[in-house]
Coordinates of C-alpha atoms in Angstrom, one line a residue:
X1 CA -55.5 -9.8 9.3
X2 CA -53.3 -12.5 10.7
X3 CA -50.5 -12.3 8.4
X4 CA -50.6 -8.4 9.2
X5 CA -50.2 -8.8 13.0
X6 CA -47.3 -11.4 12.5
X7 CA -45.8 -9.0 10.3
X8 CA -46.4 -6.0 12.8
X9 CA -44.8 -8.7 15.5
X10 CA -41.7 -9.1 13.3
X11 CA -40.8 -5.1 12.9
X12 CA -41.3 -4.7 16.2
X13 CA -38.7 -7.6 16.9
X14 CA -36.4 -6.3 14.8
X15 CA -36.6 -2.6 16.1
X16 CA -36.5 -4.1 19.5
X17 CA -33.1 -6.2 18.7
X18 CA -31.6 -3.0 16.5
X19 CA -32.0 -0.8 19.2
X20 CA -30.5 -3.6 22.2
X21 CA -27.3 -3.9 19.6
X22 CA -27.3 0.1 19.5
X23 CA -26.9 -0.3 23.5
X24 CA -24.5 -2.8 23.5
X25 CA -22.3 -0.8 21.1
X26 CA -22.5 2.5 23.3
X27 CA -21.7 0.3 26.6
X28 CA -18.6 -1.2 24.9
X29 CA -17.6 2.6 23.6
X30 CA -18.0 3.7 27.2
X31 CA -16.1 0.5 28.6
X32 CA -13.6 1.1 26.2
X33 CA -13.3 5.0 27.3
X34 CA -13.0 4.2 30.6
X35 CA -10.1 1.8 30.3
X36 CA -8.4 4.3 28.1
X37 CA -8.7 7.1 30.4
X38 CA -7.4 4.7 33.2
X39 CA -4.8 4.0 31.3
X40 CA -3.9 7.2 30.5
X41 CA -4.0 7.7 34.5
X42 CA -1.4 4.6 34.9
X43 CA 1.0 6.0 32.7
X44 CA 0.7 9.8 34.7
X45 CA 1.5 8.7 37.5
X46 CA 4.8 5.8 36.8
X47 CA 8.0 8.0 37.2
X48 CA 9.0 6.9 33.7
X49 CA 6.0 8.2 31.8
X50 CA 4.8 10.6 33.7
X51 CA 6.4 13.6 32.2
X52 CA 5.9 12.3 28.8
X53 CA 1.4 12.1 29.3
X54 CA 0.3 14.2 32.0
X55 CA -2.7 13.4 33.6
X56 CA -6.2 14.4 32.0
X57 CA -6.5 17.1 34.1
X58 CA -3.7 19.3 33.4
X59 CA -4.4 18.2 29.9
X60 CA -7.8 20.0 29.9
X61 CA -6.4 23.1 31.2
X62 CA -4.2 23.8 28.5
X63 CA -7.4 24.2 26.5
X64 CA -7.9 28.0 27.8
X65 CA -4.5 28.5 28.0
X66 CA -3.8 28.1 24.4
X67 CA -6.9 30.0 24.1
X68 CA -5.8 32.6 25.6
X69 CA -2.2 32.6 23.3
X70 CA -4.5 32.9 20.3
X71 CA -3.2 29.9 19.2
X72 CA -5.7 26.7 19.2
X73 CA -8.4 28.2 16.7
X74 CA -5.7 29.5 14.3
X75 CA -4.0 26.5 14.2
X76 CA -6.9 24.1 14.6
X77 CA -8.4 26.6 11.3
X78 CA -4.9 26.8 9.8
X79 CA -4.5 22.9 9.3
X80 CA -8.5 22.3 8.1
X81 CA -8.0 24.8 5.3
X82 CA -4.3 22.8 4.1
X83 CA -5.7 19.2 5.0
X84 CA -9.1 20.4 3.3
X85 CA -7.8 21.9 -0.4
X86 CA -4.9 18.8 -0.5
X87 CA -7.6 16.3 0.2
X88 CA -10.2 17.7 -2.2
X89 CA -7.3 17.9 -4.8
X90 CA -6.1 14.3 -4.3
X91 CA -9.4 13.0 -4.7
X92 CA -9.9 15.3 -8.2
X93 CA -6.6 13.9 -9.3
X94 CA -7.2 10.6 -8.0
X95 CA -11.1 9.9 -9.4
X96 CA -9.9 10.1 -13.1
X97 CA -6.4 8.8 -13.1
X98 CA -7.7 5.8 -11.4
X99 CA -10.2 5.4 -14.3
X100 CA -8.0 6.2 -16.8
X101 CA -5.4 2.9 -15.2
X102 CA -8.3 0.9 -15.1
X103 CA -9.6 0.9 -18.5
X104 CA -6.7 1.7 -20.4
X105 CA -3.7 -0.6 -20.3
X106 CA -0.7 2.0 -21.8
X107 CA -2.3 4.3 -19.2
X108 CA -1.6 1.3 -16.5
X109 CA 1.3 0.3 -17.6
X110 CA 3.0 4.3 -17.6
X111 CA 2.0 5.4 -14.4
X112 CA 1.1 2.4 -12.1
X113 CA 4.7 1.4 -11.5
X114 CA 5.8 5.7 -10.2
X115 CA 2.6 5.6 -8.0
X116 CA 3.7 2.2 -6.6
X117 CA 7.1 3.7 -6.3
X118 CA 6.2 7.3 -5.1
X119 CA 4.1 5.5 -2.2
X120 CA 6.8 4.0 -0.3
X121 CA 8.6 7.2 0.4
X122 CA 7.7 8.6 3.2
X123 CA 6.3 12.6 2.4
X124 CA 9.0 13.5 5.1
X125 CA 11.2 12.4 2.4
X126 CA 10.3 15.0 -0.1
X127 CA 9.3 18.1 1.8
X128 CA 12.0 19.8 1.3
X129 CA 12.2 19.6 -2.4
X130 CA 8.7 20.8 -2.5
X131 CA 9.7 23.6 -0.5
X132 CA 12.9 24.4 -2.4
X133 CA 10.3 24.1 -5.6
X134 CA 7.2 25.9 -4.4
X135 CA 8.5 28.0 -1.4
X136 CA 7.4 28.4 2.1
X137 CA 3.2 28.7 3.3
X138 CA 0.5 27.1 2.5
X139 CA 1.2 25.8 -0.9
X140 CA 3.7 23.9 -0.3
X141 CA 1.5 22.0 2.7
X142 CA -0.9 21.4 0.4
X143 CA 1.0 20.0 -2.2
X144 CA 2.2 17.1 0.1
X145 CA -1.2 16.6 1.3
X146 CA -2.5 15.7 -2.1
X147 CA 0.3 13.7 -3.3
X148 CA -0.1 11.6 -0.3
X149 CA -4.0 11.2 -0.9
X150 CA -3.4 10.8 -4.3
X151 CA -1.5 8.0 -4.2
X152 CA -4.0 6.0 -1.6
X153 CA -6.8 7.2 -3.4
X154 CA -6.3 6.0 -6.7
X155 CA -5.0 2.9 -5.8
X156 CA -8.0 1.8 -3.8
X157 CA -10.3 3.5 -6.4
X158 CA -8.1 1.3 -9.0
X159 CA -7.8 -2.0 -7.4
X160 CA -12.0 -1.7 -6.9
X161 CA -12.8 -0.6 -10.8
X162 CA -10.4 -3.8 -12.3
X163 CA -12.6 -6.5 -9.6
X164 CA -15.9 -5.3 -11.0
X165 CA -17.6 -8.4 -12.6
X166 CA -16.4 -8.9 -16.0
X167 CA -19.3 -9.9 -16.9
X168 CA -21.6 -6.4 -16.5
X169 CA -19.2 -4.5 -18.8
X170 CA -19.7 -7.5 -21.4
X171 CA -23.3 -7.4 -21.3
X172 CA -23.6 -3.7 -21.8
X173 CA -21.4 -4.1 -24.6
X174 CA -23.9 -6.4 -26.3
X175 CA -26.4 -4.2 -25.6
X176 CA -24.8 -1.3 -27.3
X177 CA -23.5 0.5 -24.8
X178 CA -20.1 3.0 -25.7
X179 CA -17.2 3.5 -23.1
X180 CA -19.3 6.6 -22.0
X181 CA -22.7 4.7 -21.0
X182 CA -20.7 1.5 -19.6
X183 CA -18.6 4.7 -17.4
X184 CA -22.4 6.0 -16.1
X185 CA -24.3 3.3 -15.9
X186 CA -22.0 0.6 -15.1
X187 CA -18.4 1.3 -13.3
X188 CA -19.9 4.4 -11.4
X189 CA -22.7 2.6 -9.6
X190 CA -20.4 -0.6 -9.0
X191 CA -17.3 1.0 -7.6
X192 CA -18.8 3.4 -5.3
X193 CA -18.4 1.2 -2.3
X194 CA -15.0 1.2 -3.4
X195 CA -14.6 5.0 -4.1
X196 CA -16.1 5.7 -0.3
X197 CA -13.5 3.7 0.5
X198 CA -11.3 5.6 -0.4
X199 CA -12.4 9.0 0.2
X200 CA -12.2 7.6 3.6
X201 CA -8.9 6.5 3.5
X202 CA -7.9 9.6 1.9
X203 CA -9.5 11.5 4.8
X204 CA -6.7 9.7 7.4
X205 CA -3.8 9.4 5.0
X206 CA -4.5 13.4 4.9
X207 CA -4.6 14.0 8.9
X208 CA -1.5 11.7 9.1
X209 CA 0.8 13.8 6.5
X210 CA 0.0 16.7 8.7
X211 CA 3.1 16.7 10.7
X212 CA 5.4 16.2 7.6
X213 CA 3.1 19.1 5.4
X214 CA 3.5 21.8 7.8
X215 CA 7.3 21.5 8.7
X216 CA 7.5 23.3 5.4
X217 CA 7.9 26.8 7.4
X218 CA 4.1 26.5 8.3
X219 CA 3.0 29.7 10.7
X220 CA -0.1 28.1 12.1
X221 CA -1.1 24.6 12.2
X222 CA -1.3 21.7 14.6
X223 CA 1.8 19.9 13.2
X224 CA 3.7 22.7 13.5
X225 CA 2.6 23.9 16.7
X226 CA 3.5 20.2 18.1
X227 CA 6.4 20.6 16.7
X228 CA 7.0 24.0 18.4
X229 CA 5.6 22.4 21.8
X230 CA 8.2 19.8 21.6
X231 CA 11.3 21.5 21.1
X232 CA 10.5 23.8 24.2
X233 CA 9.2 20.2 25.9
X234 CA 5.4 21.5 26.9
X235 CA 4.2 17.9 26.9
X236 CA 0.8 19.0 28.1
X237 CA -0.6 21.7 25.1
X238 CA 1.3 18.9 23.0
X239 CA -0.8 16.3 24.1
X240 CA -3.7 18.1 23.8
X241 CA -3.1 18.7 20.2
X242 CA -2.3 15.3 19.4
X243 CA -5.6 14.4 21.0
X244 CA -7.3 17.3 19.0
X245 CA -6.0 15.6 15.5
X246 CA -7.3 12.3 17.2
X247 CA -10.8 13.7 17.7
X248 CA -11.2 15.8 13.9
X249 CA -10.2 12.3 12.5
X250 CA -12.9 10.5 14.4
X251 CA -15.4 13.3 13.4
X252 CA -14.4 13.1 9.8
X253 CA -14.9 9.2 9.6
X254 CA -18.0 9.0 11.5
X255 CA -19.5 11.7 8.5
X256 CA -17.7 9.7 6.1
X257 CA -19.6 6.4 6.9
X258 CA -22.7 8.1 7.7
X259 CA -22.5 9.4 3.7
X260 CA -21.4 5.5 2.9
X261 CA -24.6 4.3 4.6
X262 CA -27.1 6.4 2.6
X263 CA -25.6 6.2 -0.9
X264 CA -24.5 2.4 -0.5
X265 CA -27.9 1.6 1.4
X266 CA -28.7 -1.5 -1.2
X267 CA -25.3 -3.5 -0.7
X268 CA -25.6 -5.9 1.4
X269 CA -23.0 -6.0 4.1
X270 CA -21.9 -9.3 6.2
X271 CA -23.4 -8.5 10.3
X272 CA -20.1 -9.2 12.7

């Protein structure tokens, strides 16, 4: 009866102390909002930036007005579909190759060294052979899109498959386990933490590419539109778009970790 009440005592210290660290974390996101918002009032007002970040206000406004163009749901719908197929294709390219350069070292040794070289060009670099190659649209926005993811992906996916514990894959080996079972039972359950991660770098790499995937003659999108905003210097409908990629990025990593949490649940994670 005793050791039930202490027990009781303990959960409801822990709940207690999980939800005062809940508060805590929402007063820092609100502190944090604040002094961004002032500082985005600073730099409105000071003659030498305030053209460049109008003040939240006027920012806001813009919100009907490009409503009322027809433009912010076509474009905001326009760039989800192009960031949404080239990130789904990088990962299904990604997933396997990374294997693939994991367990098999000719497979390493042939395409690690273009993936290492493809990554440090920037996609800027190659948009317009992609357009010359696959013409003008959508395709050749998503093409860039999954390159770029591709290349992130499977190196994070790779790098977390070749530090799993040696000593797992020799013990299923000794138990009789072929490639196939040690692939199942053993590499998929060990480098899912490492797969999230990079579904989730994947996820930003994609949203950053944006501006370089849709200068490929795009006719919607928020790239392109900033693009467009820019070159007739609308700073305001600009910034609001900027902030609009912002916010789906947020939105797309807070669902990310959220799935991280549930399928990673038994790892145990260092408390900062």
């Amino acid at each position: 009866m005793a050791k039930g009440k202490i027990a009781k005592a303990e959960n409801n210290q822990k709940e207690s102390s999980r939800i005062s660290e809940k508060t805590k974390s929402r007063l820092w996101l609100l502190l944090s909002l604040v002094a961004a918002i002032g500082l985005w009032t600073l730099l409105s007002v000071l003659p030498k930036t305030s053209r460049s970040f109008p003040n939240i206000i006027v920012t806001v406004k813009q919100i009907p007005v490009m409503i009322e163009r027809g433009l912010l749901f076509k474009d905001i719908s326009s760039s989800l579909i192009s960031v949404g197929l080239g990130y789904a294709l990088g990962f299904v390219i990604a997933l396997p190759v990374a294997i693939l350069m994991a367990w098999y070292k000719p497979v390493r040794n042939i395409i690690e060294p273009w993936i290492q070289f493809i990554r440090n060009i920037p996609p800027l670099a190659y948009v317009p052979l992609i357009v010359i190659a696959a013409g003008v649209g959508r395709k050749p926005q998503v093409i860039v899109i999954t390159i770029a993811t591709f290349l992130i992906m499977c190196i994070t996916i790779y790098q977390g498959i070749i530090n799993i514990d040696e000593t797992l894959i020799k013990a299923a080996r000794v138990l009789g386990a072929k490639d196939k079972d040690i692939f199942v039972r053993v590499l998929a359950p060990a480098s899912l933490p490492f797969i999230l991660t990079a579904v989730r770098l994947g996820a930003s790499v994609a949203l950053t590419t944006l501006i370089a995937a849709e200068s490929t003659g795009a006719m919607a999108g928020l790239g392109m539109r900033i693009r467009t905003l820019n070159n007739s210097y609308e700073t305001a409908p600009m910034l609001l778009y900027i902030i609009i990629i912002g916010i789906i990025g947020i939105t797309v990593e807070k669902i990310i970790k959220l799935l991280e949490r549930k399928l990673t649940g038994w790892q145990e994670k260092r408390e900062i």
